[in-house]
mmCIF file of C-alpha atoms in Angstrom:
data_model
loop_
_atom_site.group_PDB
_atom_site.id
_atom_site.type_symbol
_atom_site.label_atom_id
_atom_site.label_comp_id
_atom_site.label_asym_id
_atom_site.label_seq_id
_atom_site.Cartn_x
_atom_site.Cartn_y
_atom_site.Cartn_z
ATOM 1 C CA MET A 1 69.969 64.628 1.341
ATOM 2 C CA PRO A 2 69.323 67.356 -1.450
ATOM 3 C CA VAL A 3 71.214 66.884 -4.577
ATOM 4 C CA GLN A 4 71.930 68.482 -7.856
ATOM 5 C CA ASN A 5 71.281 66.347 -10.901
ATOM 6 C CA LEU A 6 72.868 67.131 -14.288
ATOM 7 C CA GLU A 7 71.761 65.553 -17.611
ATOM 8 C CA LEU A 8 74.542 66.417 -20.211
ATOM 9 C CA VAL A 9 74.987 65.633 -23.942
ATOM 10 C CA ALA A 10 78.503 64.789 -24.973
ATOM 11 C CA PRO A 11 79.965 65.728 -28.333
ATOM 12 C CA SER A 12 79.083 62.197 -29.662
ATOM 13 C CA ALA A 13 75.418 62.565 -28.669
ATOM 14 C CA ALA A 14 75.665 60.156 -25.719
ATOM 15 C CA VAL A 15 73.865 61.417 -22.421
ATOM 16 C CA VAL A 16 75.699 61.337 -19.053
ATOM 17 C CA ASN A 17 73.525 61.750 -16.037
ATOM 18 C CA VAL A 18 75.656 63.189 -13.071
ATOM 19 C CA GLU A 19 74.218 63.310 -9.371
ATOM 20 C CA LEU A 20 76.133 65.308 -6.833
ATOM 21 C CA ALA A 21 75.525 66.572 -3.398
ATOM 22 C CA GLU A 22 73.795 70.093 -3.434
ATOM 23 C CA PHE A 23 76.894 72.000 -2.242
ATOM 24 C CA PRO A 24 79.348 73.144 -3.411
ATOM 25 C CA ARG A 25 77.618 74.008 -6.825
ATOM 26 C CA VAL A 26 78.783 73.166 -9.987
ATOM 27 C CA THR A 27 79.735 76.541 -11.713
ATOM 28 C CA SER A 28 80.773 75.420 -15.080
ATOM 29 C CA VAL A 29 80.784 72.659 -17.781
ATOM 30 C CA ALA A 30 82.896 71.964 -20.716
ATOM 31 C CA ALA A 31 83.456 69.115 -23.219
ATOM 32 C CA HIS A 32 86.414 68.131 -25.242
ATOM 33 C CA VAL A 33 86.792 65.876 -28.177
ATOM 34 C CA ARG A 34 89.567 65.132 -30.606
ATOM 35 C CA PHE A 35 88.965 63.816 -34.265
ATOM 36 C CA ALA A 36 91.777 61.995 -36.203
ATOM 37 C CA GLY A 37 92.298 60.170 -39.434
ATOM 38 C CA GLY A 38 95.484 59.342 -41.330
ATOM 39 C CA ALA A 39 98.116 61.851 -40.264
ATOM 40 C CA TYR A 40 95.527 64.452 -39.450
ATOM 41 C CA GLY A 41 94.193 65.279 -35.953
ATOM 42 C CA ARG A 42 92.519 68.206 -34.186
ATOM 43 C CA GLY A 43 91.186 68.875 -30.729
ATOM 44 C CA PHE A 44 88.063 71.051 -30.067
ATOM 45 C CA GLN A 45 86.716 72.229 -26.759
ATOM 46 C CA ILE A 46 82.944 73.178 -26.244
ATOM 47 C CA GLY A 47 81.949 75.689 -23.558
ATOM 48 C CA PRO A 48 78.943 77.893 -22.820
ATOM 49 C CA ARG A 49 78.412 81.289 -24.432
ATOM 50 C CA GLY A 50 81.359 83.601 -23.526
ATOM 51 C CA TYR A 51 83.868 80.735 -23.562
ATOM 52 C CA HIS A 52 86.163 82.431 -26.168
ATOM 53 C CA ASP A 53 86.295 85.689 -24.190
ATOM 54 C CA PHE A 54 86.880 83.908 -21.011
ATOM 55 C CA ALA A 55 89.900 81.848 -22.535
ATOM 56 C CA CYS A 56 91.299 85.097 -24.046
ATOM 57 C CA THR A 57 91.086 86.840 -20.891
ATOM 58 C CA TYR A 58 92.124 84.089 -18.269
ATOM 59 C CA MET A 59 93.997 81.203 -20.029
ATOM 60 C CA VAL A 60 96.100 83.156 -22.579
ATOM 61 C CA ALA A 61 96.131 86.992 -23.330
ATOM 62 C CA ALA A 62 94.801 87.197 -26.746
ATOM 63 C CA ASN A 63 93.050 89.762 -29.027
ATOM 64 C CA PRO A 64 90.697 89.466 -31.750
ATOM 65 C CA VAL A 65 91.941 89.791 -35.305
ATOM 66 C CA ASP A 66 89.347 88.461 -37.444
ATOM 67 C CA ARG A 67 85.626 87.398 -37.666
ATOM 68 C CA LEU A 68 83.780 85.339 -40.327
ATOM 69 C CA VAL A 69 80.763 83.354 -40.973
ATOM 70 C CA VAL A 70 80.993 79.494 -41.639
ATOM 71 C CA HIS A 71 77.519 78.074 -42.715
ATOM 72 C CA GLY A 72 75.510 80.814 -41.113
ATOM 73 C CA ARG A 73 77.547 80.794 -37.850
ATOM 74 C CA GLU A 74 79.943 83.356 -36.718
ATOM 75 C CA VAL A 75 83.620 82.388 -36.155
ATOM 76 C CA ILE A 76 85.826 84.726 -34.090
ATOM 77 C CA VAL A 77 89.607 84.533 -34.161
ATOM 78 C CA SER A 78 92.068 85.767 -31.768
ATOM 79 C CA GLU A 79 95.834 85.823 -31.597
ATOM 80 C CA SER A 80 98.030 86.057 -28.357
ATOM 81 C CA LEU A 81 100.176 89.193 -27.967
ATOM 82 C CA ASP A 82 103.449 87.127 -28.622
ATOM 83 C CA LYS A 83 101.743 85.308 -31.546
ATOM 84 C CA HIS A 84 102.716 81.802 -30.350
ATOM 85 C CA THR A 85 98.967 80.963 -30.094
ATOM 86 C CA SER A 86 95.794 81.782 -31.788
ATOM 87 C CA ILE A 87 92.331 80.581 -31.079
ATOM 88 C CA ALA A 88 89.313 80.134 -33.401
ATOM 89 C CA THR A 89 85.719 79.762 -31.891
ATOM 90 C CA LEU A 90 82.514 79.066 -33.620
ATOM 91 C CA ILE A 91 79.468 80.727 -31.857
ATOM 92 C CA GLY A 92 76.514 78.390 -31.424
ATOM 93 C CA ASP A 93 73.067 79.253 -30.318
ATOM 94 C CA TYR A 94 73.863 78.110 -26.753
ATOM 95 C CA HIS A 95 77.560 77.051 -26.888
ATOM 96 C CA GLU A 96 80.849 77.910 -28.312
ATOM 97 C CA LEU A 97 83.318 75.617 -30.306
ATOM 98 C CA MET A 98 86.925 76.283 -29.741
ATOM 99 C CA THR A 99 90.104 75.058 -31.216
ATOM 100 C CA VAL A 100 93.855 76.249 -30.443
ATOM 101 C CA PHE A 101 96.564 76.683 -33.020
ATOM 102 C CA GLY A 102 100.302 77.083 -32.356
ATOM 103 C CA GLY A 103 101.495 80.104 -34.064
ATOM 104 C CA PRO A 104 99.581 83.177 -35.764
ATOM 105 C CA ALA A 105 95.982 82.828 -36.727
ATOM 106 C CA PRO A 106 95.607 80.744 -39.819
ATOM 107 C CA ARG A 107 94.083 81.929 -43.155
ATOM 108 C CA ARG A 108 90.273 82.381 -43.326
ATOM 109 C CA GLU A 109 90.223 79.542 -46.037
ATOM 110 C CA LYS A 110 91.866 76.998 -43.731
ATOM 111 C CA LEU A 111 89.311 77.974 -40.915
ATOM 112 C CA VAL A 112 86.261 77.850 -43.280
ATOM 113 C CA GLU A 113 87.586 74.261 -44.332
ATOM 114 C CA LEU A 114 88.294 73.254 -40.714
ATOM 115 C CA PHE A 115 84.744 74.016 -39.353
ATOM 116 C CA SER A 116 83.082 72.904 -42.584
ATOM 117 C CA THR A 117 84.273 69.306 -42.085
ATOM 118 C CA LEU A 118 81.807 69.132 -39.010
ATOM 119 C CA GLU A 119 77.972 68.576 -38.673
ATOM 120 C CA ILE A 120 77.086 70.648 -35.751
ATOM 121 C CA THR A 121 73.927 70.534 -33.544
ATOM 122 C CA ASP A 122 73.558 72.656 -30.700
ATOM 123 C CA GLN A 123 71.063 72.292 -28.061
ATOM 124 C CA VAL A 124 70.752 73.538 -24.420
ATOM 125 C CA ARG A 125 72.197 70.382 -22.919
ATOM 126 C CA GLY A 126 75.163 70.105 -25.058
ATOM 127 C CA MET A 127 76.628 70.553 -28.418
ATOM 128 C CA VAL A 128 77.051 67.358 -30.714
ATOM 129 C CA LEU A 129 79.679 67.108 -33.311
ATOM 130 C CA ARG A 130 80.147 64.589 -36.196
ATOM 131 C CA PRO A 131 82.808 64.881 -38.902
ATOM 132 C CA LYS A 132 81.237 64.418 -42.368
ATOM 133 C CA ARG A 133 81.243 60.953 -43.715
ATOM 134 C CA GLU A 134 83.426 62.063 -46.735
ATOM 135 C CA THR A 135 86.251 63.084 -44.281
ATOM 136 C CA LEU A 136 87.176 59.763 -43.033
ATOM 137 C CA LEU A 137 87.590 61.292 -39.603
ATOM 138 C CA GLY A 138 86.911 59.295 -36.153
ATOM 139 C CA ALA A 139 86.681 60.462 -32.589
ATOM 140 C CA MET A 140 89.678 59.330 -30.788
ATOM 141 C CA SER A 141 88.773 60.664 -27.374
ATOM 142 C CA GLU A 142 86.067 62.610 -25.671
ATOM 143 C CA HIS A 143 85.363 63.754 -22.222
ATOM 144 C CA ILE A 144 83.216 66.162 -20.107
ATOM 145 C CA SER A 145 84.594 68.250 -17.352
ATOM 146 C CA LEU A 146 82.757 69.829 -14.446
ATOM 147 C CA PHE A 147 83.949 72.309 -12.122
ATOM 148 C CA ALA A 148 82.449 72.757 -8.515
ATOM 149 C CA ASP A 149 82.893 75.944 -6.789
ATOM 150 C CA GLY A 150 85.848 75.775 -4.349
ATOM 151 C CA LEU A 151 86.096 72.026 -4.583
ATOM 152 C CA GLY A 152 87.761 70.967 -7.875
ATOM 153 C CA SER A 153 87.058 69.237 -11.244
ATOM 154 C CA VAL A 154 85.320 66.090 -12.256
ATOM 155 C CA SER A 155 86.684 64.676 -15.813
ATOM 156 C CA ILE A 156 84.143 62.050 -17.259
ATOM 157 C CA PRO A 157 85.488 60.262 -20.473
ATOM 158 C CA GLY A 158 83.001 59.156 -23.013
ATOM 159 C CA PRO A 159 81.776 55.672 -22.730
ATOM 160 C CA ALA A 160 83.747 54.485 -25.778
ATOM 161 C CA HIS A 161 86.954 55.907 -24.429
ATOM 162 C CA ALA A 162 86.838 54.845 -20.696
ATOM 163 C CA PHE A 163 88.301 51.362 -21.382
ATOM 164 C CA GLY A 164 91.365 50.714 -19.220
ATOM 165 C CA GLN A 165 90.852 53.896 -16.999
ATOM 166 C CA GLN A 166 89.346 51.856 -14.102
ATOM 167 C CA PRO A 167 92.053 49.941 -11.970
ATOM 168 C CA ARG A 168 91.564 46.149 -12.004
ATOM 169 C CA HIS A 169 91.967 45.888 -8.299
ATOM 170 C CA GLN A 170 89.113 46.592 -5.909
ATOM 171 C CA GLY A 171 88.855 50.163 -4.755
ATOM 172 C CA ALA A 172 87.146 51.656 -1.493
ATOM 173 C CA ARG A 173 83.214 51.554 -1.625
ATOM 174 C CA THR A 174 81.380 54.756 -2.166
ATOM 175 C CA ASN A 175 77.684 55.300 -1.960
ATOM 176 C CA PHE A 176 77.460 54.261 -5.668
ATOM 177 C CA GLY A 177 80.624 52.856 -6.750
ATOM 178 C CA GLU A 178 84.238 52.552 -5.918
ATOM 179 C CA VAL A 179 87.249 55.014 -5.518
ATOM 180 C CA TRP A 180 91.119 54.857 -6.129
ATOM 181 C CA ARG A 181 93.515 57.438 -5.257
ATOM 182 C CA SER A 182 97.055 57.863 -6.971
ATOM 183 C CA PRO A 183 99.524 60.622 -6.666
ATOM 184 C CA LEU A 184 99.292 63.428 -9.344
ATOM 185 C CA PRO A 185 102.071 63.541 -11.759
ATOM 186 C CA GLY A 186 105.140 65.324 -10.460
ATOM 187 C CA VAL A 187 104.230 64.864 -6.728
ATOM 188 C CA ALA A 188 107.175 63.375 -4.953
ATOM 189 C CA LYS A 189 105.786 62.907 -1.579
ATOM 190 C CA ALA A 190 102.008 63.004 -1.560
ATOM 191 C CA SER A 191 100.365 63.806 1.933
ATOM 192 C CA ARG A 192 97.477 66.126 1.122
ATOM 193 C CA LEU A 193 93.920 65.336 -0.498
ATOM 194 C CA THR A 194 95.288 67.647 -3.212
ATOM 195 C CA ASP A 195 98.151 65.740 -4.051
ATOM 196 C CA TYR A 196 96.149 63.064 -5.313
ATOM 197 C CA THR A 197 93.855 62.173 -8.143
ATOM 198 C CA TYR A 198 90.598 60.023 -7.515
ATOM 199 C CA THR A 199 89.429 57.689 -9.985
ATOM 200 C CA LEU A 200 85.543 56.950 -9.316
ATOM 201 C CA GLY A 201 84.377 53.711 -10.993
ATOM 202 C CA PHE A 202 80.397 53.162 -11.669
ATOM 203 C CA PRO A 203 78.651 50.188 -13.527
ATOM 204 C CA SER A 204 78.489 52.429 -16.819
ATOM 205 C CA ALA A 205 80.864 55.173 -16.108
ATOM 206 C CA VAL A 206 84.396 56.252 -14.906
ATOM 207 C CA ALA A 207 85.533 59.548 -13.585
ATOM 208 C CA GLU A 208 88.466 61.501 -12.320
ATOM 209 C CA VAL A 209 88.292 64.069 -9.542
ATOM 210 C CA VAL A 210 91.183 66.523 -8.694
ATOM 211 C CA PHE A 211 90.490 68.589 -5.540
ATOM 212 C CA ALA A 212 91.269 72.383 -5.431
ATOM 213 C CA ASP A 213 93.727 73.578 -2.921
ATOM 214 C CA ASP A 214 91.057 75.819 -1.303
ATOM 215 C CA ALA A 215 91.103 75.992 2.417
ATOM 216 C CA LYS A 216 87.540 77.244 2.732
ATOM 217 C CA VAL A 217 86.403 73.687 1.986
ATOM 218 C CA ALA A 218 87.515 71.145 4.697
ATOM 219 C CA ASP A 219 89.068 67.880 3.750
ATOM 220 C CA ALA A 220 86.337 66.058 5.639
ATOM 221 C CA GLU A 221 83.849 67.945 3.332
ATOM 222 C CA LYS A 222 85.618 67.078 0.193
ATOM 223 C CA LEU A 223 85.818 63.470 1.006
ATOM 224 C CA GLY A 224 82.001 63.516 1.936
ATOM 225 C CA TRP A 225 81.207 65.106 -1.221
ATOM 226 C CA LEU A 226 83.150 62.296 -3.157
ATOM 227 C CA GLU A 227 80.981 59.652 -1.486
ATOM 228 C CA GLN A 228 77.844 61.146 -2.987
ATOM 229 C CA VAL A 229 78.919 61.223 -6.682
ATOM 230 C CA ASN A 230 76.763 59.093 -9.053
ATOM 231 C CA ILE A 231 77.590 59.059 -12.652
ATOM 232 C CA SER A 232 75.842 56.897 -15.522
ATOM 233 C CA TRP A 233 75.739 56.922 -19.299
ATOM 234 C CA ALA A 234 72.875 56.218 -21.584
ATOM 235 C CA ALA A 235 72.754 55.993 -25.482
ATOM 236 C CA GLY A 236 72.118 59.397 -27.129
#
């Protein structure tokens, strides 16, 4: 059976290999990481070029209010029309690194300080982030998200943060691992595929699948696609 193979680099530099059925095609990939130390914590999102414009158009209506340069890389700052949200994004060669603030856009000095705390390496397969040693920050969580056209999303936590996400009891067998399902939060009476989250377990990886409510993709096709998913982590 034809498949699509993806080799992706997580923010920690760990490499995840994802094998999926050829259709539906994966249309976008994003990564998420949160650093913390002491009372400080901040989350970042990594997406392809154009990620900032997409977020400001489809996630929260926001207009650009500033542009600056941090260590040779452009940073774009946008602010929502109600000033309740602001977005700052560093533009890499292949990806964009975004962080979101509550309230109006921070001062330039704060943004320069923020992005200067990170060592950033951008490559085609993914962007790698490391807090500088002197910051004493550590990665509290990371995951990679895939979106398949008309089917839904796959969230893959990093190998260091997947502990405890796989149920202890035996799941139903798939072609490459096991699967468990549980009702989505807030669903009182689950009855459709889209009412559940599906946890996939593999020898070196865990993933969570949520199906889109798209009538163009039949339930049988969604379940058949789930059977074909194969995910593994390797050291970066």
